[in-house]
Coordinates of N, CA and C in Angstrom, one line a residue:
M1 N -4.9 16.6 -21.2 CA -5.5 15.9 -19.7 C -4.8 16.4 -17.7
T2 N -5.9 16.4 -16.9 CA -5.7 17.0 -16.1 C -5.0 15.0 -14.7
E3 N -4.1 15.7 -13.6 CA -4.3 14.1 -13.2 C -4.5 14.3 -12.1
R4 N -5.4 13.6 -11.9 CA -6.4 13.4 -10.4 C -6.0 13.1 -9.8
A5 N -5.8 12.8 -7.9 CA -5.8 12.5 -7.2 C -5.1 10.7 -6.8
H6 N -3.1 10.8 -6.7 CA -2.5 10.0 -6.8 C -2.4 9.4 -5.4
T7 N -2.9 8.1 -5.3 CA -2.5 6.9 -4.3 C -1.3 6.6 -4.1
H8 N -1.0 6.1 -2.7 CA 0.1 5.8 -2.5 C -0.5 3.8 -2.2
P9 N 0.4 2.9 -3.0 CA 0.3 1.8 -2.1 C -0.6 1.3 -0.5
S10 N -1.2 0.8 -0.3 CA -1.8 1.2 1.4 C -1.4 -0.5 1.8
V11 N -0.3 -0.2 3.4 CA 0.0 -1.1 3.0 C -0.6 -2.3 4.5
G12 N -1.5 -1.5 4.7 CA -2.5 -2.9 5.3 C -2.7 -3.1 7.0
V13 N -3.6 -4.1 7.4 CA -3.0 -4.2 8.7 C -1.3 -4.8 9.0
D14 N -2.1 -6.2 8.5 CA -1.2 -7.0 8.5 C 0.5 -6.4 8.5
G15 N 0.6 -5.3 7.8 CA 2.1 -4.5 7.3 C 2.3 -3.7 8.9
A16 N 1.8 -3.5 9.3 CA 1.5 -2.4 10.6 C 1.5 -3.0 12.0
I17 N 1.0 -5.0 11.6 CA 0.6 -4.9 13.4 C 2.2 -5.8 13.0
A18 N 2.9 -6.4 12.0 CA 4.4 -6.8 11.8 C 5.4 -6.0 12.1
A19 N 5.4 -4.5 12.2 CA 5.9 -3.6 12.2 C 5.3 -3.0 13.7
V20 N 4.9 -2.9 14.2 CA 4.7 -2.7 15.8 C 5.8 -4.1 16.8
R21 N 5.2 -5.2 15.8 CA 5.9 -6.5 16.8 C 7.7 -6.5 16.6
A22 N 7.9 -5.8 15.3 CA 8.9 -5.9 14.6 C 10.3 -5.0 15.3
R23 N 9.4 -3.8 16.6 CA 10.2 -2.7 17.0 C 9.6 -3.4 18.7
G24 N 9.3 -4.4 18.8 CA 9.3 -5.0 20.4 C 8.1 -4.7 20.8
E25 N 7.3 -4.4 19.8 CA 6.6 -4.2 20.9 C 5.3 -4.9 21.5
R26 N 4.3 -5.0 21.7 CA 2.6 -5.5 22.2 C 1.5 -5.0 20.9
V27 N 1.1 -6.0 20.4 CA 0.2 -5.3 19.9 C -1.6 -5.8 20.6
T28 N -1.4 -4.6 21.2 CA -2.8 -4.9 22.1 C -4.7 -4.8 21.4
T29 N -5.4 -4.6 22.2 CA -6.3 -4.6 21.3 C -6.5 -2.9 20.5
A30 N -6.0 -2.8 21.1 CA -6.8 -0.4 21.2 C -5.8 -0.3 19.8
R31 N -4.6 -1.3 20.0 CA -3.8 -0.8 19.0 C -3.8 -1.3 17.8
R32 N -4.7 -2.6 17.9 CA -4.8 -3.2 16.4 C -6.2 -2.5 15.9
A33 N -7.2 -2.0 16.7 CA -8.5 -1.3 16.1 C -8.1 -0.2 15.6
V34 N -7.1 0.8 16.6 CA -6.2 2.0 15.6 C -5.8 1.6 14.5
I35 N -5.1 0.7 14.5 CA -5.2 0.5 13.0 C -5.9 0.0 11.7
E36 N -6.6 -0.8 12.6 CA -7.2 -1.7 11.4 C -8.2 -0.2 10.8
A37 N -8.9 0.6 11.5 CA -10.1 2.1 11.5 C -9.0 3.1 10.4
L38 N -7.7 3.2 10.2 CA -7.2 3.4 9.3 C -7.2 3.2 8.2
A39 N -6.6 1.8 8.5 CA -6.6 1.0 6.9 C -7.5 1.2 6.0
A40 N -9.1 1.1 7.1 CA -9.8 1.0 6.5 C -10.7 2.7 5.7
E41 N -10.0 3.2 6.5 CA -10.3 5.0 5.6 C -9.1 6.0 6.3
P42 N -8.1 6.1 5.8 CA -6.2 6.7 5.9 C -7.1 8.6 5.5
H43 N -6.2 9.3 6.9 CA -7.1 10.6 6.8 C -8.3 11.0 7.6
Q44 N -8.1 10.2 8.6 CA -9.1 10.7 9.7 C -8.3 11.6 11.4
D45 N -8.9 12.5 11.5 CA -8.2 13.2 12.1 C -9.3 12.2 13.9
A46 N -8.3 12.9 14.6 CA -8.3 11.3 15.8 C -9.7 11.6 16.6
E47 N -10.8 12.1 16.3 CA -11.9 12.2 16.9 C -12.7 10.6 16.3
A48 N -12.3 11.3 14.1 CA -12.5 10.2 13.2 C -12.6 9.2 14.3
V49 N -11.2 8.5 14.0 CA -10.6 7.1 14.6 C -11.5 6.8 16.1
A50 N -11.5 7.8 17.0 CA -12.1 7.6 18.3 C -13.4 6.5 18.1
A51 N -13.9 7.1 17.0 CA -15.6 7.2 17.0 C -15.8 6.0 16.3
R52 N -14.9 5.3 15.4 CA -14.6 4.0 14.6 C -14.3 3.2 16.1
V53 N -13.4 3.6 16.2 CA -12.9 2.3 17.3 C -13.8 1.7 18.2
S54 N -14.8 3.4 19.3 CA -15.6 2.7 20.3 C -16.7 2.4 19.2
R55 N -17.1 2.5 18.0 CA -18.3 1.5 17.3 C -17.8 0.5 17.7
D56 N -16.2 -0.1 17.0 CA -16.5 -1.8 16.7 C -16.0 -2.4 17.8
Q57 N -14.8 -1.3 19.0 CA -14.3 -2.2 20.5 C -15.0 -1.2 20.9
P58 N -16.1 -1.3 21.9 CA -17.1 -0.2 22.5 C -16.2 -0.5 23.7
G59 N -15.2 -1.4 24.0 CA -14.4 -1.1 25.5 C -13.5 -0.8 26.2
V60 N -12.6 -0.1 24.5 CA -11.6 1.2 24.2 C -11.9 2.1 24.8
H61 N -11.1 2.3 25.9 CA -11.4 3.7 26.6 C -11.3 5.3 25.4
L62 N -11.5 5.7 25.7 CA -10.9 7.4 24.6 C -9.8 7.8 24.7
A63 N -9.1 8.1 26.1 CA -8.1 8.5 26.5 C -7.0 7.2 25.7
T64 N -7.4 6.2 25.6 CA -6.9 4.8 25.3 C -6.7 5.0 23.9
I65 N -7.5 5.4 22.9 CA -7.2 5.9 21.9 C -6.2 6.4 21.6
Y66 N -7.0 8.0 22.1 CA -5.2 8.8 21.8 C -3.9 8.8 21.8
R67 N -4.1 7.8 23.6 CA -2.3 7.3 23.6 C -1.7 6.2 22.6
T68 N -3.0 5.5 22.2 CA -1.8 4.9 21.0 C -2.2 5.8 19.7
L69 N -3.3 6.5 19.0 CA -2.1 7.7 18.2 C -1.1 8.1 18.5
Q70 N -0.4 8.5 20.0 CA 0.3 8.7 19.5 C 1.8 8.0 19.9
S71 N 1.3 6.8 20.0 CA 2.2 5.7 20.6 C 3.0 5.1 19.1
L72 N 1.8 5.1 18.8 CA 2.3 4.8 17.3 C 2.8 5.3 15.6
V73 N 2.1 6.6 16.2 CA 3.2 8.3 15.8 C 4.4 7.2 15.8
E74 N 5.3 7.4 17.3 CA 6.3 7.2 17.9 C 7.1 6.1 17.3
L75 N 6.2 5.0 17.0 CA 6.9 4.0 16.3 C 6.9 3.8 15.3
G76 N 6.4 4.7 14.5 CA 6.3 5.1 12.8 C 5.8 4.1 12.1
V77 N 4.5 3.4 12.6 CA 3.3 2.9 12.8 C 2.4 3.6 11.7
L78 N 2.2 4.4 12.5 CA 1.2 5.8 11.8 C 2.0 7.5 11.5
A79 N 1.7 8.1 11.0 CA 2.0 9.4 10.3 C 0.9 10.5 10.7
H80 N 1.5 11.5 10.9 CA 0.7 12.5 10.9 C 0.6 13.6 10.2
T81 N -0.8 13.9 10.1 CA -0.2 15.7 9.0 C -1.2 16.8 9.6
H82 N -0.7 18.0 9.7 CA -0.7 19.0 10.2 C -1.9 19.5 9.1
V83 N -3.4 19.7 9.1 CA -4.2 20.4 8.1 C -4.9 21.7 8.7
P84 N -4.3 22.9 7.3 CA -5.0 23.6 7.7 C -5.6 24.1 8.1
D85 N -6.6 24.5 9.3 CA -7.8 24.9 9.5 C -8.8 23.8 10.0
G86 N -7.7 22.7 10.2 CA -8.6 21.2 10.8 C -7.7 20.8 11.9
A87 N -7.7 19.7 12.2 CA -7.3 18.7 12.9 C -6.3 17.7 12.2
T88 N -5.1 17.3 13.1 CA -4.3 16.9 12.8 C -4.9 15.5 11.9
I89 N -4.3 15.3 10.7 CA -4.9 13.6 10.6 C -4.1 12.4 10.4
Y90 N -4.6 11.4 9.8 CA -3.6 10.4 10.5 C -3.8 9.8 9.6
H91 N -2.6 8.2 9.3 CA -2.5 7.1 8.4 C -1.3 6.4 8.9
L92 N -2.0 5.2 7.9 CA -0.4 4.1 8.4 C 0.3 5.0 7.3
A93 N 1.8 4.3 8.1 CA 2.9 5.4 7.2 C 4.0 3.4 7.0
V94 N 3.8 2.5 7.6 CA 4.9 1.3 7.2 C 4.6 1.3 6.0
G95 N 6.1 1.1 4.8 CA 6.0 0.4 4.5 C 4.9 1.3 3.1
A96 N 4.6 2.4 3.4 CA 4.2 2.6 2.5 C 5.3 4.0 1.9
H97 N 4.8 4.6 0.6 CA 6.3 5.1 0.0 C 5.8 6.8 0.1
G98 N 7.2 7.4 0.4 CA 6.6 8.7 0.7 C 6.1 9.5 0.4
H99 N 5.5 9.9 1.2 CA 4.2 10.8 0.0 C 3.9 12.0 1.4
T100 N 3.6 12.9 0.7 CA 2.5 14.5 1.3 C 0.8 14.9 0.6
H101 N 0.6 15.5 1.2 CA -0.6 15.9 1.2 C -0.9 16.8 0.6
L102 N -2.4 17.2 -0.4 CA -2.5 17.9 -0.8 C -4.1 18.0 -0.1
Q103 N -4.6 19.4 -0.1 CA -6.2 20.1 0.5 C -6.5 20.4 -0.1
C104 N -7.7 20.2 -0.8 CA -8.3 21.1 -1.5 C -9.0 22.5 -0.6
A105 N -9.1 23.9 -0.3 CA -9.5 24.5 0.1 C -10.7 24.8 0.4
R106 N -11.6 24.5 -0.6 CA -13.0 24.9 -0.7 C -14.1 23.2 -0.7
C107 N -13.1 21.9 -1.0 CA -13.8 20.9 -0.2 C -13.9 20.3 0.6
G108 N -12.1 20.6 0.7 CA -11.3 19.8 2.1 C -11.0 18.6 1.8
R109 N -11.4 18.4 0.6 CA -10.6 16.4 -0.3 C -8.8 16.2 -0.1
M110 N -8.4 15.3 0.4 CA -6.8 15.4 0.5 C -6.6 14.5 -0.6
F111 N -5.2 14.9 -1.0 CA -4.9 14.1 -2.4 C -3.1 14.1 -1.6
D112 N -3.1 12.8 -2.1 CA -1.4 12.1 -1.7 C -0.6 12.1 -2.8
I113 N 0.8 12.9 -2.3 CA 1.4 12.9 -3.9 C 2.7 12.2 -3.5
P114 N 3.8 11.7 -4.4 CA 4.8 11.4 -4.0 C 5.9 12.7 -3.6
I115 N 6.5 12.3 -2.4 CA 7.5 12.9 -1.8 C 8.2 14.0 -2.8
D116 N 8.4 13.2 -3.2 CA 9.7 13.5 -4.2 C 9.1 15.2 -5.6
W117 N 8.1 14.9 -5.4 CA 7.3 16.3 -6.2 C 7.9 17.8 -5.6
L118 N 7.7 17.5 -4.1 CA 8.2 18.8 -3.6 C 10.0 18.6 -3.8
A119 N 11.1 17.7 -4.1 CA 12.1 17.9 -3.2 C 13.1 19.3 -3.8
E120 N 13.2 19.5 -5.3 CA 13.0 20.8 -5.6 C 12.8 21.9 -4.9
L121 N 12.3 21.6 -4.5 CA 11.5 23.0 -3.7 C 12.2 22.8 -2.3
A122 N 12.0 22.0 -1.8 CA 12.9 22.0 -0.2 C 14.4 22.0 -0.2
D123 N 14.9 21.3 -1.6 CA 16.6 21.9 -2.3 C 16.5 23.7 -2.3
R124 N 15.4 23.9 -3.1 CA 16.0 26.1 -2.8 C 15.6 25.9 -1.6
V125 N 14.5 25.7 -0.7 CA 14.6 26.8 0.1 C 16.0 26.8 1.4
D126 N 16.1 25.1 1.2 CA 17.9 24.5 1.7 C 18.7 26.0 1.7
Q127 N 19.4 25.4 0.5 CA 20.3 26.6 -0.2 C 20.1 28.3 -0.1
R128 N 18.7 28.6 -0.6 CA 18.0 29.8 0.0 C 18.7 30.9 1.0
L129 N 17.6 29.5 1.8 CA 17.6 30.3 3.6 C 17.9 29.5 4.4
G130 N 18.4 28.1 4.3 CA 19.1 27.2 5.1 C 17.9 26.7 6.1
F131 N 16.7 26.3 5.4 CA 15.7 26.0 5.9 C 15.8 24.4 5.9
A132 N 15.1 23.7 6.7 CA 14.8 22.3 6.5 C 13.9 21.8 6.3
L133 N 13.1 21.8 5.0 CA 11.6 21.6 5.1 C 11.2 20.5 5.4
D134 N 10.2 20.4 5.9 CA 9.7 19.0 6.3 C 8.1 18.7 5.3
P135 N 8.0 18.5 4.0 CA 6.9 18.5 3.4 C 5.7 17.4 4.1
G136 N 5.9 16.3 4.7 CA 5.3 15.6 4.4 C 4.7 16.2 6.3
H137 N 5.0 16.7 6.8 CA 4.6 16.9 7.6 C 2.9 17.6 8.1
A138 N 3.1 18.8 6.5 CA 1.8 19.5 6.5 C 1.1 19.5 5.1
A139 N 0.1 19.7 5.3 CA -1.0 19.1 4.0 C -0.6 21.0 3.2
L140 N -0.7 21.2 2.2 CA -0.5 22.4 1.1 C -1.7 22.5 0.7
L141 N -2.3 23.4 1.0 CA -3.6 24.0 0.5 C -3.3 24.1 -1.5
G142 N -4.8 24.0 -1.7 CA -4.9 24.2 -2.9 C -6.7 24.6 -3.6
T143 N -7.0 24.6 -5.2 CA -8.2 24.4 -5.1 C -7.8 22.5 -6.4
C144 N -8.6 22.1 -5.9 CA -9.2 20.2 -6.4 C -9.7 21.1 -8.5
C145 N -9.5 19.7 -9.4 CA -10.0 20.4 -10.4 C -11.9 19.9 -10.6
D146 N -12.3 19.5 -9.2 CA -13.5 19.3 -9.5 C -14.1 20.5 -8.6
C147 N -13.4 21.1 -8.1 CA -14.3 22.9 -7.7 C -13.7 24.1 -8.3
L148 N -13.1 24.0 -9.4 CA -12.2 24.7 -9.9 C -13.3 24.7 -11.4
D149 N -13.9 23.5 -11.9 CA -14.4 23.4 -13.0 C -15.4 22.6 -12.6
P150 N -16.1 23.2 -11.6 CA -17.6 22.2 -11.1 C -18.7 22.0 -12.0
K151 N -19.1 20.3 -12.6 CA -19.8 20.0 -13.7 C -21.7 20.1 -13.0

């Protein structure tokens, strides 16, 4: 049996809002809107988040959305992942179990996997090359089972 996508538990809007407040920061309209957009659909790029926020909160300026994404990453409320041949994607990070991403090079679908699945590789790279791997920061490319065996 082939294991399909493994997803991490969603932290939700309330957890992310609580994390913003716990860091002594204000929960602005833009911050709430960005958090809600990513809680509804993780793995969005900045343009997709901006489109959703603009639809739900038309008064939030585009530049504010981009600044908000950056500030929420700096606060540790969001995480971003660099995707090969694509824009950086964002997802809620607070309370989420450590995970990293796989991306199908054919269909573009994203998969979350536990970051500890790459622990042995990270240890080997460190021992042999003295290189500290950051597996949560970039997606690994491959081909998903649906694209390998289209039905």
